[in-house]
mmCIF file of C-alpha atoms in Angstrom:
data_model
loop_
_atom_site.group_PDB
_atom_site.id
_atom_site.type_symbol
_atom_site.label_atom_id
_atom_site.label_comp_id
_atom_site.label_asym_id
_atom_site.label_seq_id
_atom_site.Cartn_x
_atom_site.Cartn_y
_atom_site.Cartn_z
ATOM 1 C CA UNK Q 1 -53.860 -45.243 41.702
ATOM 2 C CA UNK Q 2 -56.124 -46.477 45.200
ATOM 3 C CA UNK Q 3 -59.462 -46.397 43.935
ATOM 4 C CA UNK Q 4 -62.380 -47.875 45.978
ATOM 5 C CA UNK Q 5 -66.049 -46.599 46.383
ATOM 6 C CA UNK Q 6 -67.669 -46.040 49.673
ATOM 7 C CA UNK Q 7 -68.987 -48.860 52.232
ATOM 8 C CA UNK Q 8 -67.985 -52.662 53.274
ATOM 9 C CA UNK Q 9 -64.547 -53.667 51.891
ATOM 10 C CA UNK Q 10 -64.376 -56.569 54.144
ATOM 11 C CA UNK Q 11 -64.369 -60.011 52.507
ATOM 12 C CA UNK Q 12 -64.507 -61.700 55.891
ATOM 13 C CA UNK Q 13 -61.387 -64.084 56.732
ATOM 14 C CA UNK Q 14 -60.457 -64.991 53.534
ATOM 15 C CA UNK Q 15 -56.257 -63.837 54.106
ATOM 16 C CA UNK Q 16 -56.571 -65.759 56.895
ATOM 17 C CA UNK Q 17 -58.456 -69.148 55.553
ATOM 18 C CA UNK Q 18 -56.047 -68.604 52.896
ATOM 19 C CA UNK Q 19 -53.001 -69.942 54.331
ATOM 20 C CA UNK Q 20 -52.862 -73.704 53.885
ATOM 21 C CA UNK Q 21 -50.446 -74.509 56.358
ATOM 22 C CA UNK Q 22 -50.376 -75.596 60.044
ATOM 23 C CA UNK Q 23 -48.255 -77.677 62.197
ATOM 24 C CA UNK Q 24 -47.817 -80.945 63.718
ATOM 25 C CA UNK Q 25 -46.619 -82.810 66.573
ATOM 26 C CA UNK Q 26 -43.693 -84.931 67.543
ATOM 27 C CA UNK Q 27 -44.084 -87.151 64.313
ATOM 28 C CA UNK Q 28 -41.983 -87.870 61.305
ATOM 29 C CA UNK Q 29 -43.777 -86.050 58.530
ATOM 30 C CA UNK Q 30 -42.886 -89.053 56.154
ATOM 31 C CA UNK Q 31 -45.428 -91.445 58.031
ATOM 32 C CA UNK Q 32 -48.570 -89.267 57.702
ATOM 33 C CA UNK Q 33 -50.633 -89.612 54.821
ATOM 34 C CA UNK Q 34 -51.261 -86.666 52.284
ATOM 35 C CA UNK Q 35 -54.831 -86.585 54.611
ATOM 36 C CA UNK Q 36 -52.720 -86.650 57.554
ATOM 37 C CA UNK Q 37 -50.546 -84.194 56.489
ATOM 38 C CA UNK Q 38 -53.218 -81.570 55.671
ATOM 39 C CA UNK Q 39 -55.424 -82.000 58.506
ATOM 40 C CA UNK Q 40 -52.135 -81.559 61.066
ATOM 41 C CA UNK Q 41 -50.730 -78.775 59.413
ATOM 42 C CA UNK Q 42 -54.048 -76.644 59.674
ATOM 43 C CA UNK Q 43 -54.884 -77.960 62.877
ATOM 44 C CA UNK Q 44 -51.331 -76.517 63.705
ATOM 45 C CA UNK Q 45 -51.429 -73.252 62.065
ATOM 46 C CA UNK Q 46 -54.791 -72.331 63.628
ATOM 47 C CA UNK Q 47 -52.855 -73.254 66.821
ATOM 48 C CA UNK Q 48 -50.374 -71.000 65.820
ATOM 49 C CA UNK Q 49 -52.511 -67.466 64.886
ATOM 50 C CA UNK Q 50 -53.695 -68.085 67.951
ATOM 51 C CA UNK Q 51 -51.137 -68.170 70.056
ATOM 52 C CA UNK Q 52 -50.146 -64.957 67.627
ATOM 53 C CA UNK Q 53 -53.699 -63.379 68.598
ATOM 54 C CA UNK Q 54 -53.409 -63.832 72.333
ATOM 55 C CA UNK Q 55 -49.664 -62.329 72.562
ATOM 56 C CA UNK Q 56 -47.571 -65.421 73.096
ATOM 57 C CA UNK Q 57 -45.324 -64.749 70.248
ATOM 58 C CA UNK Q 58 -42.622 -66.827 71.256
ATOM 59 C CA UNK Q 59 -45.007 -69.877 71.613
ATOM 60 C CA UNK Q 60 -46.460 -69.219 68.491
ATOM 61 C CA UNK Q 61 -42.900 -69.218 66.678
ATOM 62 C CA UNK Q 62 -42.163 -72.570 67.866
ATOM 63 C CA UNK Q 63 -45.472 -73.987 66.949
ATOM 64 C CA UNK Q 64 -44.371 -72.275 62.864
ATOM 65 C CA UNK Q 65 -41.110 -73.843 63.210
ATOM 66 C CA UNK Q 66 -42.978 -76.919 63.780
ATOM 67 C CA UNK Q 67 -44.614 -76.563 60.845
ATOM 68 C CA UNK Q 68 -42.319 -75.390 58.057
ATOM 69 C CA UNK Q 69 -40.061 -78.790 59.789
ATOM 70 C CA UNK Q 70 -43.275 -80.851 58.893
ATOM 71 C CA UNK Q 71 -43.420 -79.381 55.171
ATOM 72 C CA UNK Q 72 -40.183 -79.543 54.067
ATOM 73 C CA UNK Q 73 -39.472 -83.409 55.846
ATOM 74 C CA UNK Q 74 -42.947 -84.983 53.683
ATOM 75 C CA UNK Q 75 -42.730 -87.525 51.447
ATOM 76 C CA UNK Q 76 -43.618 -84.833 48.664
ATOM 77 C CA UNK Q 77 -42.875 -81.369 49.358
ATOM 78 C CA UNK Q 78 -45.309 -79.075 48.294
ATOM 79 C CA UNK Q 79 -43.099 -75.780 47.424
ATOM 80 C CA UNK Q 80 -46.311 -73.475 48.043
ATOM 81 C CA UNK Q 81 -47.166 -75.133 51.462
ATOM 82 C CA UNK Q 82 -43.382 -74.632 52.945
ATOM 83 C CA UNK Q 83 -43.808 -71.020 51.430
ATOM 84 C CA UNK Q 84 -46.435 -70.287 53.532
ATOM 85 C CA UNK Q 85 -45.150 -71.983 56.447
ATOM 86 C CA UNK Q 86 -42.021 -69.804 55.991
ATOM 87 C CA UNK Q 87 -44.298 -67.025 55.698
ATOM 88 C CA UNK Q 88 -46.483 -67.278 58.757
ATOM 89 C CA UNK Q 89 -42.760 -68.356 60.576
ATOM 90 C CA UNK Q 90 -41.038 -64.841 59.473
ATOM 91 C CA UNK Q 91 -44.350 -63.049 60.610
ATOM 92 C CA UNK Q 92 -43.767 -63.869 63.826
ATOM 93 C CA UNK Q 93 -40.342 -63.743 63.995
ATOM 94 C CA UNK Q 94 -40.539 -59.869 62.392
ATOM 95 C CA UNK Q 95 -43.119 -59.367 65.363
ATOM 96 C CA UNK Q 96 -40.667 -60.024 68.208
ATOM 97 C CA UNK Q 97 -38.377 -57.537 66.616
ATOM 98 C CA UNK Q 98 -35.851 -59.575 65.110
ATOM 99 C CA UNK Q 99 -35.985 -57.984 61.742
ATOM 100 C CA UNK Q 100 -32.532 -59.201 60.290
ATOM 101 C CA UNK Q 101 -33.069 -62.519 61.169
ATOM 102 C CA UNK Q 102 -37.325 -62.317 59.375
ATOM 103 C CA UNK Q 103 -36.321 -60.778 56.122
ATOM 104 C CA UNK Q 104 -34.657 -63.909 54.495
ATOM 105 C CA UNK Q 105 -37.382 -65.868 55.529
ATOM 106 C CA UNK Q 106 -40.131 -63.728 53.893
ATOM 107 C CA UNK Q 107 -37.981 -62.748 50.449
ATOM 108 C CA UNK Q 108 -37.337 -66.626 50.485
ATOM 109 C CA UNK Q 109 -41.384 -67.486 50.998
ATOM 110 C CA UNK Q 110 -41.944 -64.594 48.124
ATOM 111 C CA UNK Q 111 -39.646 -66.347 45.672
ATOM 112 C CA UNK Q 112 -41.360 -69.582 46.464
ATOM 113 C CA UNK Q 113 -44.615 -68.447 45.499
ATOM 114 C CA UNK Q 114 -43.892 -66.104 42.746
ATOM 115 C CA UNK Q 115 -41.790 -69.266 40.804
ATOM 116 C CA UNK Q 116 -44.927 -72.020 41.705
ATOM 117 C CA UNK Q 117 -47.579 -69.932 40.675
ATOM 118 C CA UNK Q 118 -49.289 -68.642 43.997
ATOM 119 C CA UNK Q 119 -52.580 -67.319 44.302
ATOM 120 C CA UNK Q 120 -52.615 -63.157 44.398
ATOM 121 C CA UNK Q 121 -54.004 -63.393 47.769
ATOM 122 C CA UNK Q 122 -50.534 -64.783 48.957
ATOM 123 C CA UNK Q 123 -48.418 -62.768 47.149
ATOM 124 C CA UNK Q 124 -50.012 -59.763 48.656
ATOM 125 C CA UNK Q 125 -49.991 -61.342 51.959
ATOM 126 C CA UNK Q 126 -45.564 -61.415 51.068
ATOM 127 C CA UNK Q 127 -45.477 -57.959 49.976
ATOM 128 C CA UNK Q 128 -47.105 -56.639 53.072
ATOM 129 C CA UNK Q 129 -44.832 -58.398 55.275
ATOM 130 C CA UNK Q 130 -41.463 -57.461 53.489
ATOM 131 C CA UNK Q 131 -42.835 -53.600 53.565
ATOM 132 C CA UNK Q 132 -43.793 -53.873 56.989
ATOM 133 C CA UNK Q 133 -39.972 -55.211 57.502
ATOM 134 C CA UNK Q 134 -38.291 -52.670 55.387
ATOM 135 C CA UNK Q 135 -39.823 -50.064 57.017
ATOM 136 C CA UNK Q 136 -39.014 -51.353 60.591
ATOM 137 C CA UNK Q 137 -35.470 -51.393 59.011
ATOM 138 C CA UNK Q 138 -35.197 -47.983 57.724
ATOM 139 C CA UNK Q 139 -35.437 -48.914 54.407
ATOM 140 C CA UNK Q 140 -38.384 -46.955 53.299
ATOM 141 C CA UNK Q 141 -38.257 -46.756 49.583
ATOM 142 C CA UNK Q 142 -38.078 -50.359 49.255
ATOM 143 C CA UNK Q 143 -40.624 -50.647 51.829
ATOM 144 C CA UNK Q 144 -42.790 -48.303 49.887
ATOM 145 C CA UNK Q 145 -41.840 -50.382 46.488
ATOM 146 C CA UNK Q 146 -43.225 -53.234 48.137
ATOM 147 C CA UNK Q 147 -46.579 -51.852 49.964
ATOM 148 C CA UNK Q 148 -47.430 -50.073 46.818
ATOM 149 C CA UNK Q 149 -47.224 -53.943 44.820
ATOM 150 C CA UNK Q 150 -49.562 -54.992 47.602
ATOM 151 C CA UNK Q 151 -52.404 -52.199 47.427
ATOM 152 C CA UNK Q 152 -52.226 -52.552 43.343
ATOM 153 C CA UNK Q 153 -52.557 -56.281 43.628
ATOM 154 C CA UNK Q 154 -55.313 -56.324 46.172
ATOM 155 C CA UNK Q 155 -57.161 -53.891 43.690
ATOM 156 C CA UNK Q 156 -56.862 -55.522 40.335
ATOM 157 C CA UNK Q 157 -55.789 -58.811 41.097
ATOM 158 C CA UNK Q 158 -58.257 -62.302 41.668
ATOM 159 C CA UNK Q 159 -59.852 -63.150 44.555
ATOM 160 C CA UNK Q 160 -57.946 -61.371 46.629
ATOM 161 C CA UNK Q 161 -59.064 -60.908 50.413
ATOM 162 C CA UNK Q 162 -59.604 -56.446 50.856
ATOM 163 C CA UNK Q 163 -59.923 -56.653 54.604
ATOM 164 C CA UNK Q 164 -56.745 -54.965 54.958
ATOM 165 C CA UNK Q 165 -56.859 -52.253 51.874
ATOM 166 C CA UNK Q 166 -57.755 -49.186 53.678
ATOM 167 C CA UNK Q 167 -55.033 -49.304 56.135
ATOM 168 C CA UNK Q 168 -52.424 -50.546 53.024
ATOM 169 C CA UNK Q 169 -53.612 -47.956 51.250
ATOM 170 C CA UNK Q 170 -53.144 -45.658 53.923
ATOM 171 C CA UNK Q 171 -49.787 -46.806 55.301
ATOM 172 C CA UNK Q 172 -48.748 -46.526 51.483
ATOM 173 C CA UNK Q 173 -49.407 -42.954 52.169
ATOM 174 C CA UNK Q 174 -47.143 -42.644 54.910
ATOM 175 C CA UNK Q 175 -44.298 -44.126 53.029
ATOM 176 C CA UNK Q 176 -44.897 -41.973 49.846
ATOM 177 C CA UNK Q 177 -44.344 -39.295 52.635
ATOM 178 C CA UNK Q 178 -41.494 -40.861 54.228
ATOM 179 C CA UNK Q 179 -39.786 -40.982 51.005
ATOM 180 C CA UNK Q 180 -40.557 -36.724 50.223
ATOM 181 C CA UNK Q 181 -43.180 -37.588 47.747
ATOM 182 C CA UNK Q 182 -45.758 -35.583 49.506
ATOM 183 C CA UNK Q 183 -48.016 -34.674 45.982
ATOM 184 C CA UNK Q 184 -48.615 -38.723 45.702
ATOM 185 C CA UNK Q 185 -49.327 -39.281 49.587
ATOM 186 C CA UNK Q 186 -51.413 -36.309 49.480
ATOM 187 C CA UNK Q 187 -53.690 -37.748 46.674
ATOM 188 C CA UNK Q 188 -53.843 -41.495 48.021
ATOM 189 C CA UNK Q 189 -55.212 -39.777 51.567
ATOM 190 C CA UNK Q 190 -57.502 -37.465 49.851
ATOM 191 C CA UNK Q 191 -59.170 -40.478 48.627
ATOM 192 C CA UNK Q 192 -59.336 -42.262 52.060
ATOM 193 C CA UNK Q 193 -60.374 -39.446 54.650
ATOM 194 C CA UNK Q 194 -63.868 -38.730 52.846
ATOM 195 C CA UNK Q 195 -64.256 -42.738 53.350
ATOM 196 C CA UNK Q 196 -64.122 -42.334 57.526
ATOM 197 C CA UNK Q 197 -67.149 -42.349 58.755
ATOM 198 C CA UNK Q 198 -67.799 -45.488 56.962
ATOM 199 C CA UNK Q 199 -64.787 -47.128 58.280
ATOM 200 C CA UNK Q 200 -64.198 -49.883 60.452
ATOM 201 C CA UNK Q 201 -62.976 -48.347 64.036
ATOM 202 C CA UNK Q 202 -59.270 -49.556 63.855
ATOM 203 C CA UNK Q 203 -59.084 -48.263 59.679
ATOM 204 C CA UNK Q 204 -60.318 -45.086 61.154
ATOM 205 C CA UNK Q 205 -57.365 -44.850 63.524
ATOM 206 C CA UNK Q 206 -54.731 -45.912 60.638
ATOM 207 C CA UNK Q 207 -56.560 -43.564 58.490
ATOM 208 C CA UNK Q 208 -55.848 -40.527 61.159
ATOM 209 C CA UNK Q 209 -52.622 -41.689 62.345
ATOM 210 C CA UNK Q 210 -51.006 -41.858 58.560
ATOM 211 C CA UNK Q 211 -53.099 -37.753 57.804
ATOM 212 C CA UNK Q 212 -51.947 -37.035 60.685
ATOM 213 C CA UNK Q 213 -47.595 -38.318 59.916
ATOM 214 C CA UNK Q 214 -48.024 -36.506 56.031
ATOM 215 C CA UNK Q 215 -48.965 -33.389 57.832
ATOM 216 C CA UNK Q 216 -46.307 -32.790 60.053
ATOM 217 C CA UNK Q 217 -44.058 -34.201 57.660
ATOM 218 C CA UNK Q 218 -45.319 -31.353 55.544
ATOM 219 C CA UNK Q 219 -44.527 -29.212 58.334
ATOM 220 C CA UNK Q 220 -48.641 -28.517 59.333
ATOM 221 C CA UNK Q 221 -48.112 -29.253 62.499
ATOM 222 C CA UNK Q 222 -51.162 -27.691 63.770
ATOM 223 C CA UNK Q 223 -53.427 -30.102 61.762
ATOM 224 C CA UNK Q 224 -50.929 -32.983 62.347
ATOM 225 C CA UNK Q 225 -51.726 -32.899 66.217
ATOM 226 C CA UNK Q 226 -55.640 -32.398 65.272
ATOM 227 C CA UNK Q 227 -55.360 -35.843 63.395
ATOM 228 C CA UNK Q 228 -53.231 -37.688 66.154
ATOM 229 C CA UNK Q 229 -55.178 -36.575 69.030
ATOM 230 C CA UNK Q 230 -58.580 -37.494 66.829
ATOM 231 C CA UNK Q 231 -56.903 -40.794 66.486
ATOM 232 C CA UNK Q 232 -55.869 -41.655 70.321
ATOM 233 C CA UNK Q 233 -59.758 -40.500 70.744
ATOM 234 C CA UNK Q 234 -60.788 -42.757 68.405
ATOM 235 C CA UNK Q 235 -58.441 -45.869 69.560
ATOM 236 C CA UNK Q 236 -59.745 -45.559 73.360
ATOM 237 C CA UNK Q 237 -61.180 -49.016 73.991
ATOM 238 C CA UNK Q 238 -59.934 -50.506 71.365
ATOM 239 C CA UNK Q 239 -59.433 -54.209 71.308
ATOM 240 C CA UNK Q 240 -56.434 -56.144 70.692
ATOM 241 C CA UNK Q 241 -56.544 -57.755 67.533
ATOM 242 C CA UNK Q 242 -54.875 -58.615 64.116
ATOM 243 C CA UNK Q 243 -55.503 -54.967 62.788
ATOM 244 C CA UNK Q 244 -55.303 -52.998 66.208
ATOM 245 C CA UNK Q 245 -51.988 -54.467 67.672
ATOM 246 C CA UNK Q 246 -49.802 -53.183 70.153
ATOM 247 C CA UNK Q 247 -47.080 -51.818 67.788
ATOM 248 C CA UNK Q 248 -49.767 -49.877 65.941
ATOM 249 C CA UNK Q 249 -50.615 -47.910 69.263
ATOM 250 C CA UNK Q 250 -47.479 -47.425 69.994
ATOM 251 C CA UNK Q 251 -46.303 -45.835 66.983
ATOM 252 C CA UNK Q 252 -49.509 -43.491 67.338
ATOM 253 C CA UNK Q 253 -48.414 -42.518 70.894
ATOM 254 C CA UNK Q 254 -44.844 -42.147 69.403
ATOM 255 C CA UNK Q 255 -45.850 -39.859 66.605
ATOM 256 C CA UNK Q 256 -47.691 -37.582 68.544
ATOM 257 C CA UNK Q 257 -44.523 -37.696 70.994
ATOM 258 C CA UNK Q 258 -42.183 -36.558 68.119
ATOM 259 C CA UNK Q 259 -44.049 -33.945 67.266
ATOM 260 C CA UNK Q 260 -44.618 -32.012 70.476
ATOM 261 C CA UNK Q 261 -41.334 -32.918 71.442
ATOM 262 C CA UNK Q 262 -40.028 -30.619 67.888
ATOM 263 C CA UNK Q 263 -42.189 -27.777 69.699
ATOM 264 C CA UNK Q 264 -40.627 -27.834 72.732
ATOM 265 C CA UNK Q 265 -43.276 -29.479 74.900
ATOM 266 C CA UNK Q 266 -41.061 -31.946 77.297
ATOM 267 C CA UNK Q 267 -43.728 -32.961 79.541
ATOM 268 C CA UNK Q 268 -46.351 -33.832 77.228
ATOM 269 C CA UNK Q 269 -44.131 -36.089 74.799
ATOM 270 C CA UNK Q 270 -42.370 -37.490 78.065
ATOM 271 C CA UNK Q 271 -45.674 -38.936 78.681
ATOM 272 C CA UNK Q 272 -46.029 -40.296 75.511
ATOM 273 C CA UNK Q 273 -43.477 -41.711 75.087
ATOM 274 C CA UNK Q 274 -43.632 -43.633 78.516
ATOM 275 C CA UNK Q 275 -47.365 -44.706 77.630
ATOM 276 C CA UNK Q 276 -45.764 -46.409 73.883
ATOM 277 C CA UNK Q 277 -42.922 -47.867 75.561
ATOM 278 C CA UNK Q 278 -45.359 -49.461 78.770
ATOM 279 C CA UNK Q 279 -47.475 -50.562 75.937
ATOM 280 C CA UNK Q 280 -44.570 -52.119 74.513
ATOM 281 C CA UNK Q 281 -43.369 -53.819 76.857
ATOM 282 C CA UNK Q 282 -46.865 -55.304 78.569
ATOM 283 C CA UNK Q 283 -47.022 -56.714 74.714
ATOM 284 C CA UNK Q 284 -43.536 -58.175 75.555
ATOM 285 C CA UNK Q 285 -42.091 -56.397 72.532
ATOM 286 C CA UNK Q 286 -39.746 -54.543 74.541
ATOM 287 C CA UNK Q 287 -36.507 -55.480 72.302
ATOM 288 C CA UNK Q 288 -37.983 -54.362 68.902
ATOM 289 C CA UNK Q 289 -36.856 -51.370 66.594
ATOM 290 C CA UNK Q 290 -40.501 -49.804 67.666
ATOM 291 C CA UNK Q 291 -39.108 -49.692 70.938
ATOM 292 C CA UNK Q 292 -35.558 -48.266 70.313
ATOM 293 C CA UNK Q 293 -37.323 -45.420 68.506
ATOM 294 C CA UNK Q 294 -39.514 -44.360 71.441
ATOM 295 C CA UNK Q 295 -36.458 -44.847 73.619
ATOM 296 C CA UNK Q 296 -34.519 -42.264 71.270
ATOM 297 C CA UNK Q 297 -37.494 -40.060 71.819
ATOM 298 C CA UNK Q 298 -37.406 -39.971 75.821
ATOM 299 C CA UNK Q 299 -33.689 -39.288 75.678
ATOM 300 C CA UNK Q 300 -34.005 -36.291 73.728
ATOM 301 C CA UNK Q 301 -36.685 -35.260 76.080
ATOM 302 C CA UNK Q 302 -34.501 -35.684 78.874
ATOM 303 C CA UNK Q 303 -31.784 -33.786 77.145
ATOM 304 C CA UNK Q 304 -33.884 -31.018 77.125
ATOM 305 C CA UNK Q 305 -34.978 -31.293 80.438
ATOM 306 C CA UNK Q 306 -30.624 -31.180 81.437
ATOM 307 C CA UNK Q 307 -30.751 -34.887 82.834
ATOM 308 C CA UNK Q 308 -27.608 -35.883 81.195
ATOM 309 C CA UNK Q 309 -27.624 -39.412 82.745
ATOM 310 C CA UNK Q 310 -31.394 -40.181 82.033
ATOM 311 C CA UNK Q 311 -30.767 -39.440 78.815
ATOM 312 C CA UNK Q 312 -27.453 -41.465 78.133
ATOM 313 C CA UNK Q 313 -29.101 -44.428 79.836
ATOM 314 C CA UNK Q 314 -32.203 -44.295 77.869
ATOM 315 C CA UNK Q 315 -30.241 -43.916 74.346
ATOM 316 C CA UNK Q 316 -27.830 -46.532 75.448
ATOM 317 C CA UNK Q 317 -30.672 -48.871 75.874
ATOM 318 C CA UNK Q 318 -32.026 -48.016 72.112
ATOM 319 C CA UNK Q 319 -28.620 -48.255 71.209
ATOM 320 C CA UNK Q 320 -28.267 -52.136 72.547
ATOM 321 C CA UNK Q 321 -31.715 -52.936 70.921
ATOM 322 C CA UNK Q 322 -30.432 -51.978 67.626
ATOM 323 C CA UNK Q 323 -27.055 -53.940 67.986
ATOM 324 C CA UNK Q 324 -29.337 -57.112 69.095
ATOM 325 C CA UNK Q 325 -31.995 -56.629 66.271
ATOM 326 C CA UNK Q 326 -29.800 -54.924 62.819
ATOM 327 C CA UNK Q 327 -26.593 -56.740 61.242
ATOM 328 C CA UNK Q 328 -23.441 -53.689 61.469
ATOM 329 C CA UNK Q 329 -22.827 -51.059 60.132
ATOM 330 C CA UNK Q 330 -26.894 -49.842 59.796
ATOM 331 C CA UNK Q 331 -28.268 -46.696 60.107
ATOM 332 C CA UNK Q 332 -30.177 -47.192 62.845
ATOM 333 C CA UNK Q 333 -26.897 -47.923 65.074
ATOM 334 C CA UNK Q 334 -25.281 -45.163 63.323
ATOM 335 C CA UNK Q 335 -28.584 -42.721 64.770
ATOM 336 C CA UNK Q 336 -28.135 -44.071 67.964
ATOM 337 C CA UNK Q 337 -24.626 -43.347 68.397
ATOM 338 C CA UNK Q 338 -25.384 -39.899 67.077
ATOM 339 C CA UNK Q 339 -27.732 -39.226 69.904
ATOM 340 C CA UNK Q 340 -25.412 -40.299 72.660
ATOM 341 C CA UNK Q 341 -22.466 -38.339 71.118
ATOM 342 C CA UNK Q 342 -25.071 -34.914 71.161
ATOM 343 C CA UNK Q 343 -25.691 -36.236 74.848
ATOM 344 C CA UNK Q 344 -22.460 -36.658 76.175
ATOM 345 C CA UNK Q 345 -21.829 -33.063 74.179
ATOM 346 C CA UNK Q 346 -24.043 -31.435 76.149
ATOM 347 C CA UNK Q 347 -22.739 -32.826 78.922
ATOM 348 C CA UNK Q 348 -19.595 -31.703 79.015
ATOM 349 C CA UNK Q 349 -17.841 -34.911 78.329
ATOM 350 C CA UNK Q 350 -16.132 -33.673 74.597
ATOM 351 C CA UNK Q 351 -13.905 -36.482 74.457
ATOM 352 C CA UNK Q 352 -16.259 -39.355 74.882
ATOM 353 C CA UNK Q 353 -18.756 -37.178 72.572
ATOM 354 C CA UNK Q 354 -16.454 -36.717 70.118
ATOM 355 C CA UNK Q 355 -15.544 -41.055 69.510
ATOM 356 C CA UNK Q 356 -19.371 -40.893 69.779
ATOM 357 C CA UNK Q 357 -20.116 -38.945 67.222
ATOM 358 C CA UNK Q 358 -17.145 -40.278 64.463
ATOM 359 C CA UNK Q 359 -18.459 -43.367 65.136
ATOM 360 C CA UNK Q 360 -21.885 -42.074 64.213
ATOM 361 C CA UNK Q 361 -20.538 -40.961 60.773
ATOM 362 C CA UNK Q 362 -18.532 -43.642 60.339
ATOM 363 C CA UNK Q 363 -21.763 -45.708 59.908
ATOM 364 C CA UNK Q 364 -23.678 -43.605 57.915
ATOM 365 C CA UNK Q 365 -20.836 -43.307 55.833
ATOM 366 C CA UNK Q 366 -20.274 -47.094 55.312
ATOM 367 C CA UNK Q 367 -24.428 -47.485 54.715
ATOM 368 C CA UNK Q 368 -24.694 -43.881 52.243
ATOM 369 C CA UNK Q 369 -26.730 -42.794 55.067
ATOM 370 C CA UNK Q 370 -25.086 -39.785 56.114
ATOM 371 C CA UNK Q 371 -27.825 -37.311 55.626
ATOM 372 C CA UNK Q 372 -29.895 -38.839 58.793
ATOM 373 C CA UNK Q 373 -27.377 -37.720 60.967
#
C-alpha cells in the first residue's frame, strides 16, 4: 500500500545522476581507456537528456544509439552500462511513438539489470518505462503490474530517487481504474489528494488529472470535470520539463474532451481535442498512439456534428498512426476500424461499413479483445 507522510519527497536528481551511461563520438570504443570510456559516455548521455529536454527527440535517439554502439563494442562490456544505454535508447524511442519497436529494448535493459544485480533505483527507472509502454499499448493490466512494482520499490527499496512517487503513485491509480478495480484506486488517491497543497505544481496536475479519470470512470462525472478543469487551471504556465511534458497535457486536454464529448457537448470537446492534438504536434509527436486517440475523439465529434467526411478523414488518420506504430492484428487497429465502420454507417455507405466493421471484429477476435468494440 502507497504510504508517504506530508512535505518534500524530492531527493533532487538522483534518477537522473543515476544513469551511468553517455555516448561518444566517431571512435572505436576498443581504443579508449576504461577513463576514456566513462568520461565519453557521460559526457554523451548528458548530451543526450538534453537534447530529450529541449524536444529534439530524434537527435537525442541518435546520440543513445551512439552510446549503447560504444558499450557493447568496449574492450570489456559492462552488462549494467549497455542496460542503461538500452534503457535511456527505448525512452526515447517510446517518446516518438514507436511503441512496438521500444518495448524489446526496455524488457531487454530490465533483464539485464535484474540478472547483474542493478541498483533499485534502476530497476524502478525499467518498470516505469515498460508501464508507461504498456499502457500506450493498451495493455493496461500489465501496465498496472508493472507501475505498481515501481511505486512498491521506490517505497521500500535502497536509495532509491522519490522525485517521481507522487505522480507513480497516482498514475498507479489510474490504471487500478483502468483495469475496474475502482475500491484500490479509490484508496491509493485518498491518500494523495489530502497531500496537494504541499505538492510540487506539475504532481498537483497528475494528482487532479488521475481524481479526476477514476471519477468519471466511476461514472461521477460532475466531480470528474471539477478535477480536470482544476487541473488545466493549475497547468496554465506550466513549463516544459521532464515531469510536465507535452504528452501529459495532452492527455489532460483529451480526458476532459472524452468526457464532455459522452454528454453531448460537441463544441467544447472539439476544442479540446484540437488544443491536445496542436500541442502534439508543436512537440513533433504527431505520429504517436497519444495522438491517434485524440484523433478518434474529433471524429466522433464530427459524427455528431453529421460531417461524415471530417470524420472519416480524421479516423483514417488515427487509423494510419496505429498501422505505423502497433505490429497486426492489435486492438488499437481493431478500434479504429470500428469507428470508421460506425462512420461510414451513418453515412449511408452500408457496404463499405459493413467490411469496416468485420474487419473490426476480426481483430478483436484474433487479440481476445472483443469487448472494446
Amino acid at each position: 500500500m502507497f504510504r508517504c507522510a506530508k512535505g518534500p519527497l524530492a531527493v533532487l536528481l538522483l534518477a537522473l545522476a543515476g544513469n551511468p551511461l553517455l555516448p561518444i563520438a566517431n571512435v572505436a570504443a576498443q581504443t579508449l581507456s576504461e577513463d576514456d570510456l566513462i568520461r565519453k559516455t557521460f559526457d554523451l548521455t548528458m548530451q543526450g537528456r538534453a537534447l530529450v529536454d529541449a524536444g529534439n527527440l530524434a537527435e537525442a535517439e541518435a546520440v543513445f544509439r551512439e552510446v549503447l554502439e560504444l558499450q557493447r563494442n568496449a574492450a570489456s562490456p559492462s552488462p549494467l552500462s549497455v542496460a542503461t544505454a538500452l534503457h535511456n535508447l527505448a525512452a526515447v524511442v517510446a517518446r516518438q511513438g514507436r511503441i512496438a519497436e521500444a518495448e524489446p529494448m526496455a524488457r531487454d535493459a530490465l533483464a539485464m539489470r535484474k540478472a547483474n544485480g542493478a541498483v533499485d533505483n534502476a530497476l524502478v527507472q525499467s518498470w516505469q518505462l515498460l508501464a508507461s509502454i504498456l499502457k500506450d499499448s493498451g495493455r493496461t493490466g500489465e501496465a498496472e503490474e508493472m507501475a505498481a512494482k515501481a511505486v512498491d520499490r521506490t517505497l521500500n527499496g535502497s536509495d532509491v530517487d522519490r522525485t517521481d512517487l507522487i505522480s507513480n503513485a497516482a498514475i498507479l491509480a489510474a490504471l487500478q481504474a483502468e483495469n475496474g478495480d475502482l475500491g484500490a484506486a479509490g484508496q491509493l488517491l485518498g491518500q494523495l489528494l489530502p497531500m496537494l497543497p504541499d505538492l510540487a505544481a506539475h504532481d498537483r496536475v497528475q494528482v487532479l488529472n488521475v481524481a479526476g479519470r477514476i471519477a468519471s470512470i466511476g461514472g461521477e462525472t460532475a466531480k470528474a470535470e471539477t478535477y480536470y478543469r482544476e487541473a488545466l487551471s493549475q497547468a496554465a504556465g506550466l513549463p516544459r520539463a521532464k515531469n510536465w511534458t507535452a504528452q501529459e497535457e495532452a492527455t489532460l486536454l483529451n480526458n476532459l474532451g472524452a468526457l464532455l464529448l459522452q454528454q453531448g457537448r460537441l463544441a467544447d470537446a472539439e476544442g479540446l481535442f484540437n488544443d491536445g492534438a496542436r500541442v502534439l504536434a508543436e512537440a513533433g509527436l504527431g505520429q504517436t498512439a497519444l495522438a491517434a486517440t485524440i484523433l478518434d475523439g474529433l471524429g466522433e465529434v464530427y459524427r455528431g456534428q453529421f460531417l461524415y467526411q471530417e470524420a472519416f478523414d480524421t479516423q483514417r488518420k488515427a487509423l494510419d498512426i496505429r498501422i505505423a506504430i502497433f505490429a497486426s492484428p492489435h486492438p488499437e487497429i481493431g478500434i479504429s476500424f470500428s469507428n470508421i465502420g460506425l462512420t461510414l454507417l451513418r453515412a449511408g455507405q452500408v457496404e463499405y461499413a459493413v467490411a469496416s466493421l468485420e474487419k473490426a471484429v476480426t481483430i478483436q477476435r484474433a487479440t481476445g479483445d472483443i469487448l472494446r468494440l
